[in-house]
Tab-separated table of C-alpha atoms in Angstrom:
chain	number	residue	atom	x	y	z
A	1	UNK	CA	21.409	-64.981	-16.847
A	2	UNK	CA	21.288	-66.378	-13.320
A	3	UNK	CA	21.517	-70.189	-13.319
A	4	UNK	CA	22.219	-70.477	-17.049
A	5	UNK	CA	25.469	-72.432	-16.649
A	6	UNK	CA	28.296	-69.926	-16.373
A	7	UNK	CA	30.164	-72.302	-14.074
A	8	UNK	CA	30.125	-74.930	-16.808
A	9	UNK	CA	31.886	-72.495	-19.149
A	10	UNK	CA	34.462	-71.814	-16.433
A	11	UNK	CA	35.061	-75.546	-15.913
A	12	UNK	CA	35.707	-76.151	-19.594
A	13	UNK	CA	37.985	-73.140	-19.989
A	14	UNK	CA	39.959	-74.179	-16.900
A	15	UNK	CA	40.275	-77.722	-18.228
A	16	UNK	CA	41.725	-76.559	-21.546
A	17	UNK	CA	44.231	-74.238	-19.862
A	18	UNK	CA	45.313	-76.813	-17.276
A	19	UNK	CA	45.784	-79.512	-19.916
A	20	UNK	CA	48.017	-77.135	-21.882
A	21	UNK	CA	50.227	-76.857	-18.810
A	22	UNK	CA	49.121	-73.456	-17.523
A	23	UNK	CA	47.875	-72.535	-14.069
A	24	UNK	CA	44.314	-71.320	-13.594
A	25	UNK	CA	43.085	-68.930	-10.904
A	26	UNK	CA	39.357	-68.783	-10.166
A	27	UNK	CA	38.479	-65.688	-8.132
A	28	UNK	CA	35.097	-65.435	-6.397
A	29	UNK	CA	33.577	-62.812	-4.067
A	30	UNK	CA	32.554	-64.951	-1.077
A	31	UNK	CA	34.022	-67.800	0.949
A	32	UNK	CA	30.836	-69.850	0.486
A	33	UNK	CA	31.052	-69.628	-3.281
A	34	UNK	CA	34.753	-70.440	-3.122
A	35	UNK	CA	33.972	-73.600	-1.159
A	36	UNK	CA	31.266	-74.615	-3.616
A	37	UNK	CA	33.427	-74.042	-6.697
A	38	UNK	CA	36.286	-75.928	-5.067
A	39	UNK	CA	33.976	-78.925	-4.610
A	40	UNK	CA	32.625	-78.659	-8.156
A	41	UNK	CA	36.079	-78.423	-9.738
A	42	UNK	CA	37.470	-81.223	-7.542
A	43	UNK	CA	34.616	-83.561	-8.468
A	44	UNK	CA	34.796	-82.800	-12.186
A	45	UNK	CA	38.557	-83.289	-12.392
A	46	UNK	CA	38.823	-86.150	-9.883
A	47	UNK	CA	40.156	-88.778	-12.292
A	48	UNK	CA	42.497	-86.415	-14.129
A	49	UNK	CA	46.079	-85.300	-13.479
A	50	UNK	CA	44.849	-81.849	-12.394
A	51	UNK	CA	45.466	-80.663	-8.839
A	52	UNK	CA	42.829	-78.291	-7.467
A	53	UNK	CA	43.444	-76.178	-4.351
A	54	UNK	CA	41.487	-73.612	-2.375
A	55	UNK	CA	42.601	-70.286	-0.883
A	56	UNK	CA	40.112	-68.472	1.347
A	57	UNK	CA	39.223	-67.745	4.966
A	58	UNK	CA	37.789	-71.262	5.341
A	59	UNK	CA	41.201	-72.862	4.787
A	60	UNK	CA	43.535	-73.347	7.749
A	61	UNK	CA	46.842	-71.461	7.920
A	62	UNK	CA	48.881	-74.635	7.380
A	63	UNK	CA	46.943	-75.680	4.286
A	64	UNK	CA	47.059	-72.138	2.939
A	65	UNK	CA	50.851	-72.051	3.269
A	66	UNK	CA	51.078	-75.353	1.385
A	67	UNK	CA	48.762	-74.056	-1.325
A	68	UNK	CA	50.839	-70.886	-1.739
A	69	UNK	CA	53.975	-73.001	-2.004
A	70	UNK	CA	52.297	-75.232	-4.586
A	71	UNK	CA	51.210	-72.211	-6.625
A	72	UNK	CA	54.728	-70.781	-6.632
A	73	UNK	CA	56.311	-74.136	-7.530
A	74	UNK	CA	53.706	-74.952	-10.150
A	75	UNK	CA	52.393	-78.155	-8.544
A	76	UNK	CA	48.886	-76.680	-8.120
A	77	UNK	CA	47.082	-76.488	-11.479
A	78	UNK	CA	43.817	-74.792	-10.518
A	79	UNK	CA	43.332	-72.602	-7.474
A	80	UNK	CA	39.902	-71.389	-6.347
A	81	UNK	CA	39.719	-68.532	-3.881
A	82	UNK	CA	38.422	-65.186	-2.734
A	83	UNK	CA	40.262	-61.934	-3.438
A	84	UNK	CA	42.998	-63.265	-1.118
A	85	UNK	CA	44.325	-64.719	-4.390
A	86	UNK	CA	45.026	-61.188	-5.592
A	87	UNK	CA	47.174	-60.442	-2.546
A	88	UNK	CA	50.847	-59.637	-2.935
A	89	UNK	CA	51.854	-62.758	-0.967
A	90	UNK	CA	50.798	-65.106	-3.760
A	91	UNK	CA	52.970	-65.547	-6.826
A	92	UNK	CA	52.143	-67.865	-9.693
A	93	UNK	CA	54.727	-69.900	-11.536
A	94	UNK	CA	52.890	-70.006	-14.844
A	95	UNK	CA	49.469	-68.355	-14.743
A	96	UNK	CA	47.632	-68.777	-18.037
A	97	UNK	CA	43.969	-68.148	-17.278
A	98	UNK	CA	42.201	-66.000	-14.740
A	99	UNK	CA	38.477	-66.565	-14.185
A	100	UNK	CA	36.495	-63.950	-12.264
A	101	UNK	CA	33.082	-65.153	-11.163
A	102	UNK	CA	30.351	-62.688	-10.143
A	103	UNK	CA	32.509	-59.903	-11.477
A	104	UNK	CA	30.162	-57.170	-10.203
A	105	UNK	CA	31.403	-57.704	-6.631
A	106	UNK	CA	34.984	-56.678	-7.335
A	107	UNK	CA	36.172	-53.101	-7.217
A	108	UNK	CA	38.379	-51.374	-9.763
A	109	UNK	CA	41.421	-51.754	-7.490
A	110	UNK	CA	41.059	-55.514	-7.435
A	111	UNK	CA	40.798	-55.624	-11.197
A	112	UNK	CA	43.804	-53.343	-11.692
A	113	UNK	CA	45.778	-55.680	-9.437
A	114	UNK	CA	44.896	-58.504	-11.827
A	115	UNK	CA	46.614	-56.718	-14.670
A	116	UNK	CA	49.815	-56.558	-12.628
A	117	UNK	CA	49.860	-60.340	-12.225
A	118	UNK	CA	51.112	-60.951	-15.733
A	119	UNK	CA	50.618	-59.167	-19.012
A	120	UNK	CA	49.688	-62.158	-21.150
A	121	UNK	CA	47.113	-63.844	-18.934
A	122	UNK	CA	43.760	-64.707	-20.480
A	123	UNK	CA	40.886	-63.296	-18.437
A	124	UNK	CA	37.341	-64.663	-18.376
A	125	UNK	CA	34.771	-62.716	-16.364
A	126	UNK	CA	31.355	-64.183	-15.612
A	127	UNK	CA	28.331	-62.243	-14.439
A	128	UNK	CA	24.547	-62.218	-14.718
A	129	UNK	CA	24.392	-58.605	-13.542
A	130	UNK	CA	27.490	-56.836	-14.928
A	131	UNK	CA	28.349	-53.355	-13.701
A	132	UNK	CA	28.009	-50.537	-16.289
A	133	UNK	CA	31.786	-50.119	-16.691
A	134	UNK	CA	32.256	-53.752	-17.708
A	135	UNK	CA	29.208	-53.687	-19.941
A	136	UNK	CA	30.501	-50.537	-21.627
A	137	UNK	CA	33.902	-52.141	-22.281
A	138	UNK	CA	32.185	-55.176	-23.777
A	139	UNK	CA	29.741	-53.247	-25.952
A	140	UNK	CA	32.374	-50.864	-27.327
A	141	UNK	CA	34.475	-53.853	-28.327
A	142	UNK	CA	37.366	-53.285	-25.911
A	143	UNK	CA	36.614	-56.713	-24.501
A	144	UNK	CA	35.066	-59.670	-26.237
A	145	UNK	CA	31.556	-60.511	-25.152
A	146	UNK	CA	29.609	-63.736	-25.391
A	147	UNK	CA	26.082	-64.330	-24.164
A	148	UNK	CA	24.428	-67.524	-22.978
A	149	UNK	CA	20.993	-66.822	-24.378
A	150	UNK	CA	19.119	-70.033	-23.579
A	151	UNK	CA	18.469	-71.664	-20.209
A	152	UNK	CA	19.258	-75.358	-19.626
A	153	UNK	CA	16.615	-77.836	-20.843
A	154	UNK	CA	13.476	-78.185	-18.641
A	155	UNK	CA	14.256	-75.028	-16.675
A	156	UNK	CA	11.157	-73.163	-15.483
A	157	UNK	CA	11.061	-69.430	-14.801
A	158	UNK	CA	10.892	-68.291	-11.182
A	159	UNK	CA	7.466	-66.967	-10.146
A	160	UNK	CA	7.972	-63.736	-8.237
A	161	UNK	CA	5.491	-62.148	-5.835
A	162	UNK	CA	5.606	-58.887	-3.903
A	163	UNK	CA	3.440	-58.475	-0.817
A	164	UNK	CA	3.275	-56.695	2.534
A	165	UNK	CA	4.727	-58.690	5.431
A	166	UNK	CA	2.015	-61.191	6.347
A	167	UNK	CA	2.753	-64.054	8.798
A	168	UNK	CA	0.033	-66.250	7.264
A	169	UNK	CA	1.345	-65.915	3.719
A	170	UNK	CA	4.865	-66.678	4.925
A	171	UNK	CA	3.708	-69.722	6.886
A	172	UNK	CA	1.813	-71.048	3.851
A	173	UNK	CA	4.714	-70.416	1.503
A	174	UNK	CA	7.258	-72.207	3.700
A	175	UNK	CA	4.979	-75.157	4.437
A	176	UNK	CA	4.068	-75.627	0.779
A	177	UNK	CA	7.761	-75.962	-0.049
A	178	UNK	CA	8.177	-78.406	2.830
A	179	UNK	CA	5.259	-80.571	1.638
A	180	UNK	CA	6.735	-80.962	-1.817
A	181	UNK	CA	10.012	-82.069	-0.243
A	182	UNK	CA	12.056	-78.944	-0.858
A	183	UNK	CA	13.872	-76.313	1.166
A	184	UNK	CA	13.626	-72.545	1.496
A	185	UNK	CA	15.847	-69.499	1.836
A	186	UNK	CA	14.791	-66.649	4.107
A	187	UNK	CA	17.000	-63.608	3.524
A	188	UNK	CA	17.203	-60.540	5.772
A	189	UNK	CA	19.059	-57.281	5.034
A	190	UNK	CA	21.083	-57.033	8.264
A	191	UNK	CA	22.642	-59.405	10.787
A	192	UNK	CA	20.718	-57.535	13.504
A	193	UNK	CA	17.430	-58.703	11.928
A	194	UNK	CA	18.295	-62.401	12.215
A	195	UNK	CA	17.262	-62.915	15.859
A	196	UNK	CA	13.884	-61.217	15.407
A	197	UNK	CA	12.980	-63.245	12.309
A	198	UNK	CA	14.263	-66.459	13.903
A	199	UNK	CA	11.866	-65.938	16.821
A	200	UNK	CA	9.057	-65.105	14.386
A	201	UNK	CA	9.669	-68.342	12.450
A	202	UNK	CA	9.786	-70.405	15.649
A	203	UNK	CA	6.382	-69.028	16.648
A	204	UNK	CA	4.583	-69.048	13.308
A	205	UNK	CA	6.098	-72.175	11.718
A	206	UNK	CA	7.190	-74.334	14.684
A	207	UNK	CA	7.186	-77.521	12.571
A	208	UNK	CA	10.126	-76.371	10.435
A	209	UNK	CA	13.808	-76.669	11.293
A	210	UNK	CA	15.605	-73.366	10.771
A	211	UNK	CA	19.357	-72.847	10.325
A	212	UNK	CA	20.950	-69.417	10.701
A	213	UNK	CA	23.967	-68.297	8.651
A	214	UNK	CA	25.846	-65.025	8.266
A	215	UNK	CA	29.288	-63.792	7.268
A	216	UNK	CA	30.616	-63.064	10.750
A	217	UNK	CA	30.410	-66.650	11.971
A	218	UNK	CA	33.528	-68.732	12.627
A	219	UNK	CA	34.432	-70.423	9.293
A	220	UNK	CA	34.030	-73.979	10.612
A	221	UNK	CA	30.554	-73.319	11.977
A	222	UNK	CA	29.391	-71.694	8.735
A	223	UNK	CA	30.738	-74.654	6.804
A	224	UNK	CA	28.874	-77.138	9.017
A	225	UNK	CA	25.582	-75.263	8.660
A	226	UNK	CA	25.866	-74.997	4.875
A	227	UNK	CA	26.712	-78.695	4.601
A	228	UNK	CA	23.775	-79.635	6.825
A	229	UNK	CA	21.407	-77.462	4.773
A	230	UNK	CA	22.788	-78.909	1.556
A	231	UNK	CA	22.172	-82.427	2.897
A	232	UNK	CA	18.599	-81.560	3.842
A	233	UNK	CA	18.867	-81.526	7.646
A	234	UNK	CA	17.153	-78.129	7.804
A	235	UNK	CA	14.002	-76.889	6.078
A	236	UNK	CA	14.822	-73.188	6.050
A	237	UNK	CA	18.121	-71.322	5.802
A	238	UNK	CA	17.752	-67.931	7.468
A	239	UNK	CA	20.640	-65.754	6.364
A	240	UNK	CA	21.969	-62.394	5.266
A	241	UNK	CA	22.967	-61.731	1.652
A	242	UNK	CA	25.895	-64.137	2.108
A	243	UNK	CA	23.843	-66.522	-0.075
A	244	UNK	CA	23.525	-63.920	-2.840
A	245	UNK	CA	26.308	-65.051	-5.135
A	246	UNK	CA	26.320	-68.239	-7.108
A	247	UNK	CA	25.248	-70.796	-4.509
A	248	UNK	CA	23.793	-73.863	-6.142
A	249	UNK	CA	21.387	-75.871	-3.996
A	250	UNK	CA	18.960	-77.567	-6.418
A	251	UNK	CA	16.512	-78.715	-3.701
A	252	UNK	CA	15.936	-75.159	-2.447
A	253	UNK	CA	13.088	-73.699	-4.465
A	254	UNK	CA	11.406	-71.066	-2.344
A	255	UNK	CA	12.920	-67.715	-1.452
A	256	UNK	CA	11.496	-65.150	0.953
A	257	UNK	CA	13.189	-61.762	1.206
A	258	UNK	CA	12.486	-59.695	4.316
A	259	UNK	CA	12.270	-55.923	3.738
A	260	UNK	CA	12.984	-56.152	0.013
A	261	UNK	CA	13.079	-52.334	-0.101
A	262	UNK	CA	16.445	-52.469	1.716
A	263	UNK	CA	18.185	-54.312	-1.138
A	264	UNK	CA	19.567	-53.123	-4.449
A	265	UNK	CA	18.122	-54.296	-7.744
A	266	UNK	CA	21.049	-56.514	-8.718
A	267	UNK	CA	21.052	-58.019	-5.211
A	268	UNK	CA	17.395	-59.001	-5.514
A	269	UNK	CA	18.051	-60.339	-8.997
A	270	UNK	CA	20.973	-62.454	-7.784
A	271	UNK	CA	19.019	-63.670	-4.758
A	272	UNK	CA	16.139	-64.738	-6.956
A	273	UNK	CA	18.650	-66.755	-8.952
A	274	UNK	CA	19.388	-68.967	-5.916
A	275	UNK	CA	16.106	-70.811	-6.503
A	276	UNK	CA	14.725	-72.545	-9.569
A	277	UNK	CA	17.963	-74.382	-10.363
A	278	UNK	CA	16.340	-77.726	-11.177
A	279	UNK	CA	13.217	-78.977	-12.965
A	280	UNK	CA	10.899	-77.757	-10.203
A	281	UNK	CA	8.908	-74.517	-10.387
A	282	UNK	CA	10.403	-72.033	-7.921
A	283	UNK	CA	8.786	-69.174	-6.025
A	284	UNK	CA	10.238	-65.910	-4.761
A	285	UNK	CA	8.355	-63.719	-2.295
A	286	UNK	CA	9.571	-60.172	-1.641
A	287	UNK	CA	8.008	-58.715	1.503
A	288	UNK	CA	7.598	-55.029	2.275
A	289	UNK	CA	6.918	-53.411	5.661
């Protein structure tokens, strides 16, 4: 399920493969998630002879060229990246394990490309909301399936509410999170909705600091905003579904989704999984027009 520790499984699998002398590729759907995993892997393996690299839009051209060279020569042990890793320009010296996180975001073409990489690569796919095709393969026994059935210790379930759009309720919800020292996500369906909601928040909750993030920003700017939000410089992160996959910000425990009727079920499920990642009770509010 969402927030049950799939990343931990990935870390341990990657460690085993890297220590046996194989290369590991971790493929994720978004640049934000790639950045987060890169940090997680780098921190976990900091004292070990394992070299972790990143390949995504957030990496400069010079660094990317070096990473590609390292992958081909075998000096990079673990590489974390978006589907750029599946491109034809990247060749691995000795790929042993391929980890696909949030597998539901990748199309069949991407997955077929993975098979071309090497015939004897071990593949580990992680997902809280698998697509029917993958589920079918797992249930019919074509692929092995393992479930993480229990949440981490002390984890509380997310309380979910659905209500019509009400400025007062939203103000209360955001301020309550602020008073208990936490942060909030405010998710809108389209980039075009961001300005309108930003103005609304400035009027109705002027005491909160709001950061805006979406996928069409320059990479450096997006990075700065996410870092600032992570460090607690903002109270609310107003964004599109760019935060949907796998982001782990333990202090953020309130989620408000604008026009929840515009999202798909698995999107809402994934979004709800962005909160409630620590010992604090989390709240999700889905608003309707």
